[in-house]
PDB file of C-alpha atoms in Angstrom:
ATOM      1  CA  UNK A1406      10.411  51.341  -7.456  1.00  0.00           C
ATOM      2  CA  UNK A1407      12.334  51.156  -4.247  1.00  0.00           C
ATOM      3  CA  UNK A1408      14.776  54.060  -2.831  1.00  0.00           C
ATOM      4  CA  UNK A1409      16.473  53.782   0.001  1.00  0.00           C
ATOM      5  CA  UNK A1410      18.059  56.945   0.273  1.00  0.00           C
ATOM      6  CA  UNK A1411      17.370  60.361  -1.445  1.00  0.00           C
ATOM      7  CA  UNK A1412      19.900  63.467  -0.823  1.00  0.00           C
ATOM      8  CA  UNK A1413      21.481  66.440  -2.815  1.00  0.00           C
ATOM      9  CA  UNK A1414      24.764  66.228  -4.023  1.00  0.00           C
ATOM     10  CA  UNK A1415      26.960  69.084  -4.092  1.00  0.00           C
ATOM     11  CA  UNK A1416      26.056  70.432  -7.528  1.00  0.00           C
ATOM     12  CA  UNK A1417      22.694  70.678  -5.380  1.00  0.00           C
ATOM     13  CA  UNK A1418      21.005  67.572  -7.970  1.00  0.00           C
ATOM     14  CA  UNK A1419      18.730  65.399  -6.280  1.00  0.00           C
ATOM     15  CA  UNK A1420      20.310  62.090  -6.228  1.00  0.00           C
ATOM     16  CA  UNK A1421      17.901  59.166  -5.499  1.00  0.00           C
ATOM     17  CA  UNK A1422      20.129  56.023  -4.824  1.00  0.00           C
ATOM     18  CA  UNK A1423      19.220  52.081  -4.998  1.00  0.00           C
ATOM     19  CA  UNK A1424      20.585  48.383  -3.522  1.00  0.00           C
ATOM     20  CA  UNK A1425      18.666  46.716  -6.581  1.00  0.00           C
ATOM     21  CA  UNK A1426      19.086  46.480 -10.111  1.00  0.00           C
ATOM     22  CA  UNK A1427      16.367  47.714 -12.314  1.00  0.00           C
ATOM     23  CA  UNK A1428      15.512  50.421 -10.124  1.00  0.00           C
ATOM     24  CA  UNK A1429      14.580  53.266 -12.398  1.00  0.00           C
ATOM     25  CA  UNK A1430      12.237  53.524 -15.288  1.00  0.00           C
ATOM     26  CA  UNK A1431      15.364  55.086 -17.006  1.00  0.00           C
ATOM     27  CA  UNK A1432      18.080  52.170 -17.581  1.00  0.00           C
ATOM     28  CA  UNK A1433      21.293  53.089 -17.029  1.00  0.00           C
ATOM     29  CA  UNK A1434      23.898  53.997 -19.000  1.00  0.00           C
ATOM     30  CA  UNK A1435      26.993  55.141 -16.106  1.00  0.00           C
ATOM     31  CA  UNK A1436      29.020  53.100 -14.576  1.00  0.00           C
ATOM     32  CA  UNK A1437      30.679  53.568 -11.215  1.00  0.00           C
ATOM     33  CA  UNK A1438      33.036  50.899 -10.458  1.00  0.00           C
ATOM     34  CA  UNK A1439      34.045  50.248  -6.868  1.00  0.00           C
ATOM     35  CA  UNK A1440      37.042  48.638  -6.138  1.00  0.00           C
ATOM     36  CA  UNK A1441      39.811  47.333  -4.007  1.00  0.00           C
ATOM     37  CA  UNK A1442      43.551  45.639  -5.184  1.00  0.00           C
ATOM     38  CA  UNK A1443      44.799  43.482  -2.257  1.00  0.00           C
ATOM     39  CA  UNK A1444      43.985  45.221   0.571  1.00  0.00           C
ATOM     40  CA  UNK A1445      44.024  48.731  -1.001  1.00  0.00           C
ATOM     41  CA  UNK A1446      41.408  50.620  -3.109  1.00  0.00           C
ATOM     42  CA  UNK A1447      42.158  51.191  -6.803  1.00  0.00           C
ATOM     43  CA  UNK A1448      41.243  54.879  -7.643  1.00  0.00           C
ATOM     44  CA  UNK A1449      41.894  56.969 -10.826  1.00  0.00           C
ATOM     45  CA  UNK A1450      43.084  60.299 -10.638  1.00  0.00           C
ATOM     46  CA  UNK A1451      41.248  62.281 -12.879  1.00  0.00           C
ATOM     47  CA  UNK A1452      42.863  64.824 -14.565  1.00  0.00           C
ATOM     48  CA  UNK A1453      40.568  67.495 -13.559  1.00  0.00           C
ATOM     49  CA  UNK A1454      38.021  66.371 -11.060  1.00  0.00           C
ATOM     50  CA  UNK A1455      41.257  64.436  -8.468  1.00  0.00           C
ATOM     51  CA  UNK A1456      40.791  60.723  -6.861  1.00  0.00           C
ATOM     52  CA  UNK A1457      37.865  58.435  -7.717  1.00  0.00           C
ATOM     53  CA  UNK A1458      36.249  55.080  -8.410  1.00  0.00           C
ATOM     54  CA  UNK A1459      36.862  54.626 -12.515  1.00  0.00           C
ATOM     55  CA  UNK A1460      33.782  54.570 -14.290  1.00  0.00           C
ATOM     56  CA  UNK A1461      31.936  56.155 -16.898  1.00  0.00           C
ATOM     57  CA  UNK A1462      29.462  56.104 -20.146  1.00  0.00           C
ATOM     58  CA  UNK A1463      28.334  52.571 -21.324  1.00  0.00           C
ATOM     59  CA  UNK A1464      29.025  52.163 -25.190  1.00  0.00           C
ATOM     60  CA  UNK A1465      26.713  51.489 -27.854  1.00  0.00           C
ATOM     61  CA  UNK A1466      26.309  47.225 -27.755  1.00  0.00           C
ATOM     62  CA  UNK A1467      27.471  47.233 -24.396  1.00  0.00           C
ATOM     63  CA  UNK A1468      26.488  45.541 -21.163  1.00  0.00           C
ATOM     64  CA  UNK A1469      26.450  47.511 -18.003  1.00  0.00           C
ATOM     65  CA  UNK A1470      29.005  44.414 -16.690  1.00  0.00           C
ATOM     66  CA  UNK A1471      31.040  45.217 -20.289  1.00  0.00           C
ATOM     67  CA  UNK A1472      31.435  48.915 -19.671  1.00  0.00           C
ATOM     68  CA  UNK A1473      32.742  48.403 -16.177  1.00  0.00           C
ATOM     69  CA  UNK A1474      35.336  46.124 -17.242  1.00  0.00           C
ATOM     70  CA  UNK A1475      36.255  48.267 -19.940  1.00  0.00           C
ATOM     71  CA  UNK A1476      36.197  51.653 -18.125  1.00  0.00           C
ATOM     72  CA  UNK A1477      38.752  49.877 -15.242  1.00  0.00           C
ATOM     73  CA  UNK A1478      41.079  48.679 -17.698  1.00  0.00           C
ATOM     74  CA  UNK A1479      40.583  52.363 -19.505  1.00  0.00           C
ATOM     75  CA  UNK A1480      41.398  54.191 -16.386  1.00  0.00           C
ATOM     76  CA  UNK A1481      43.751  51.862 -14.489  1.00  0.00           C
ATOM     77  CA  UNK A1482      44.900  49.621 -16.849  1.00  0.00           C
ATOM     78  CA  UNK A1483      43.279  46.346 -14.103  1.00  0.00           C
ATOM     79  CA  UNK A1484      41.566  43.892 -14.410  1.00  0.00           C
ATOM     80  CA  UNK A1485      38.223  43.021 -12.396  1.00  0.00           C
ATOM     81  CA  UNK A1486      37.321  39.660 -11.334  1.00  0.00           C
ATOM     82  CA  UNK A1487      34.249  38.783  -9.087  1.00  0.00           C
ATOM     83  CA  UNK A1488      32.191  42.090 -10.345  1.00  0.00           C
ATOM     84  CA  UNK A1489      28.615  42.180  -9.283  1.00  0.00           C
ATOM     85  CA  UNK A1490      26.471  45.152  -9.498  1.00  0.00           C
ATOM     86  CA  UNK A1491      24.722  46.199  -5.716  1.00  0.00           C
ATOM     87  CA  UNK A1492      23.312  49.673  -6.716  1.00  0.00           C
ATOM     88  CA  UNK A1493      21.533  51.939  -8.513  1.00  0.00           C
ATOM     89  CA  UNK A1494      21.613  56.001  -8.805  1.00  0.00           C
ATOM     90  CA  UNK A1495      19.704  58.799 -10.490  1.00  0.00           C
ATOM     91  CA  UNK A1496      20.975  61.951 -10.882  1.00  0.00           C
ATOM     92  CA  UNK A1497      18.475  64.918 -11.591  1.00  0.00           C
ATOM     93  CA  UNK A1498      19.908  68.517 -12.593  1.00  0.00           C
ATOM     94  CA  UNK A1499      17.733  71.634 -14.325  1.00  0.00           C
ATOM     95  CA  UNK A1500      18.123  70.014 -17.508  1.00  0.00           C
ATOM     96  CA  UNK A1501      18.147  66.739 -17.534  1.00  0.00           C
ATOM     97  CA  UNK A1502      18.365  62.965 -15.543  1.00  0.00           C
ATOM     98  CA  UNK A1503      20.805  60.068 -15.961  1.00  0.00           C
ATOM     99  CA  UNK A1504      21.090  56.894 -14.141  1.00  0.00           C
ATOM    100  CA  UNK A1505      24.236  55.263 -13.525  1.00  0.00           C
ATOM    101  CA  UNK A1506      24.912  51.630 -11.969  1.00  0.00           C
ATOM    102  CA  UNK A1507      27.427  50.524  -9.472  1.00  0.00           C
ATOM    103  CA  UNK A1508      29.490  48.305  -9.166  1.00  0.00           C
ATOM    104  CA  UNK A1509      31.933  46.233  -6.626  1.00  0.00           C
ATOM    105  CA  UNK A1510      34.604  44.318  -7.713  1.00  0.00           C
ATOM    106  CA  UNK A1511      37.936  43.156  -6.855  1.00  0.00           C
ATOM    107  CA  UNK A1512      41.262  43.393  -9.019  1.00  0.00           C
ATOM    108  CA  UNK A1513      42.859  40.873 -10.260  1.00  0.00           C
ATOM    109  CA  UNK A1514      46.322  42.619 -11.431  1.00  0.00           C
ATOM    110  CA  UNK A1515      47.581  45.775 -12.695  1.00  0.00           C
ATOM    111  CA  UNK A1516      49.647  46.771 -16.172  1.00  0.00           C
ATOM    112  CA  UNK A1517      51.205  49.811 -16.526  1.00  0.00           C
ATOM    113  CA  UNK A1518      50.233  51.513 -19.492  1.00  0.00           C
ATOM    114  CA  UNK A1519      50.469  54.610 -22.162  1.00  0.00           C
ATOM    115  CA  UNK A1520      47.556  55.628 -22.001  1.00  0.00           C
ATOM    116  CA  UNK A1521      44.641  56.238 -19.313  1.00  0.00           C
ATOM    117  CA  UNK A1522      42.623  58.254 -21.681  1.00  0.00           C
ATOM    118  CA  UNK A1523      41.141  61.185 -19.366  1.00  0.00           C
ATOM    119  CA  UNK A1524      42.967  60.281 -16.411  1.00  0.00           C
ATOM    120  CA  UNK A1525      45.657  59.806 -14.856  1.00  0.00           C
ATOM    121  CA  UNK A1526      45.631  56.003 -14.155  1.00  0.00           C
ATOM    122  CA  UNK A1527      45.632  54.407 -11.441  1.00  0.00           C
ATOM    123  CA  UNK A1528      46.228  55.268  -7.341  1.00  0.00           C
ATOM    124  CA  UNK A1529      45.801  53.052  -4.258  1.00  0.00           C
ATOM    125  CA  UNK A1530      44.698  53.828  -1.142  1.00  0.00           C
ATOM    126  CA  UNK A1531      44.863  52.214   2.186  1.00  0.00           C
ATOM    127  CA  UNK A1532      42.471  53.169   4.978  1.00  0.00           C
ATOM    128  CA  UNK A1533      39.059  53.902   5.278  1.00  0.00           C
ATOM    129  CA  UNK A1534      37.644  55.785   2.543  1.00  0.00           C
ATOM    130  CA  UNK A1535      34.606  56.477   4.865  1.00  0.00           C
ATOM    131  CA  UNK A1536      36.995  59.408   6.330  1.00  0.00           C
ATOM    132  CA  UNK A1537      40.116  59.744   3.214  1.00  0.00           C
ATOM    133  CA  UNK A1538      36.885  61.365   0.787  1.00  0.00           C
ATOM    134  CA  UNK A1539      37.005  64.745   2.506  1.00  0.00           C
ATOM    135  CA  UNK A1540      40.742  65.472   1.352  1.00  0.00           C
ATOM    136  CA  UNK A1541      40.615  68.186  -1.430  1.00  0.00           C
ATOM    137  CA  UNK A1542      42.639  65.510  -3.592  1.00  0.00           C
ATOM    138  CA  UNK A1543      39.380  63.423  -4.145  1.00  0.00           C
ATOM    139  CA  UNK A1544      36.840  64.229  -6.499  1.00  0.00           C
ATOM    140  CA  UNK A1545      33.286  66.253  -5.621  1.00  0.00           C
ATOM    141  CA  UNK A1546      32.008  62.540  -6.162  1.00  0.00           C
ATOM    142  CA  UNK A1547      33.231  61.394  -4.060  1.00  0.00           C
ATOM    143  CA  UNK A1548      32.363  63.228  -1.610  1.00  0.00           C
ATOM    144  CA  UNK A1549      28.165  62.496  -1.590  1.00  0.00           C
ATOM    145  CA  UNK A1550      26.068  59.974  -0.041  1.00  0.00           C
ATOM    146  CA  UNK A1551      26.236  57.797  -2.638  1.00  0.00           C
ATOM    147  CA  UNK A1552      29.707  56.911  -2.032  1.00  0.00           C
ATOM    148  CA  UNK A1553      29.319  56.947   1.873  1.00  0.00           C
ATOM    149  CA  UNK A1554      26.226  54.256   1.859  1.00  0.00           C
ATOM    150  CA  UNK A1555      28.374  51.899  -0.867  1.00  0.00           C
ATOM    151  CA  UNK A1556      30.802  51.522   1.007  1.00  0.00           C
ATOM    152  CA  UNK A1557      28.474  50.994   4.290  1.00  0.00           C
ATOM    153  CA  UNK A1558      27.367  48.005   1.889  1.00  0.00           C
ATOM    154  CA  UNK A1559      30.897  46.437   1.456  1.00  0.00           C
ATOM    155  CA  UNK A1560      32.248  47.076   4.714  1.00  0.00           C
ATOM    156  CA  UNK A1561      28.646  45.565   5.941  1.00  0.00           C
ATOM    157  CA  UNK A1562      28.913  42.647   2.807  1.00  0.00           C
ATOM    158  CA  UNK A1563      32.881  42.073   3.675  1.00  0.00           C
ATOM    159  CA  UNK A1564      31.911  41.029   7.546  1.00  0.00           C
ATOM    160  CA  UNK A1565      29.251  38.675   6.708  1.00  0.00           C
TER     161      UNK A1565
END
């Protein structure tokens, strides 16, 4: 197991991030999907937490990739293409530990839907999220080091 970075999130939970698949003994059962539509970041507005990238739990019988595709569509109406897993991170609080797989993908199209489950649908954001993510409209999830490290990884990859 190669941990690239370890830190505390805004809730005081220990977070370990690795830019590899199967980095932890525990299997990932959640997905977090960083995605862009043309030149805009595709976020969703969670009804409680605020603006964040789509994601959620892997359902029974689903692969991580299938869960990522489903969650993006359910929460934003977007169809994703070019999806790749770029990292995994483990969060440990006082009672539980869970692992999330981080995906990066490009959006092919966005459909208008009647329901976006626990979110208010898609939000397209222009600009540098590394700076913008600290605004009060953004979820606490967007403000931790996982997002910073993953966005830096993506920016670097796009320049290559």
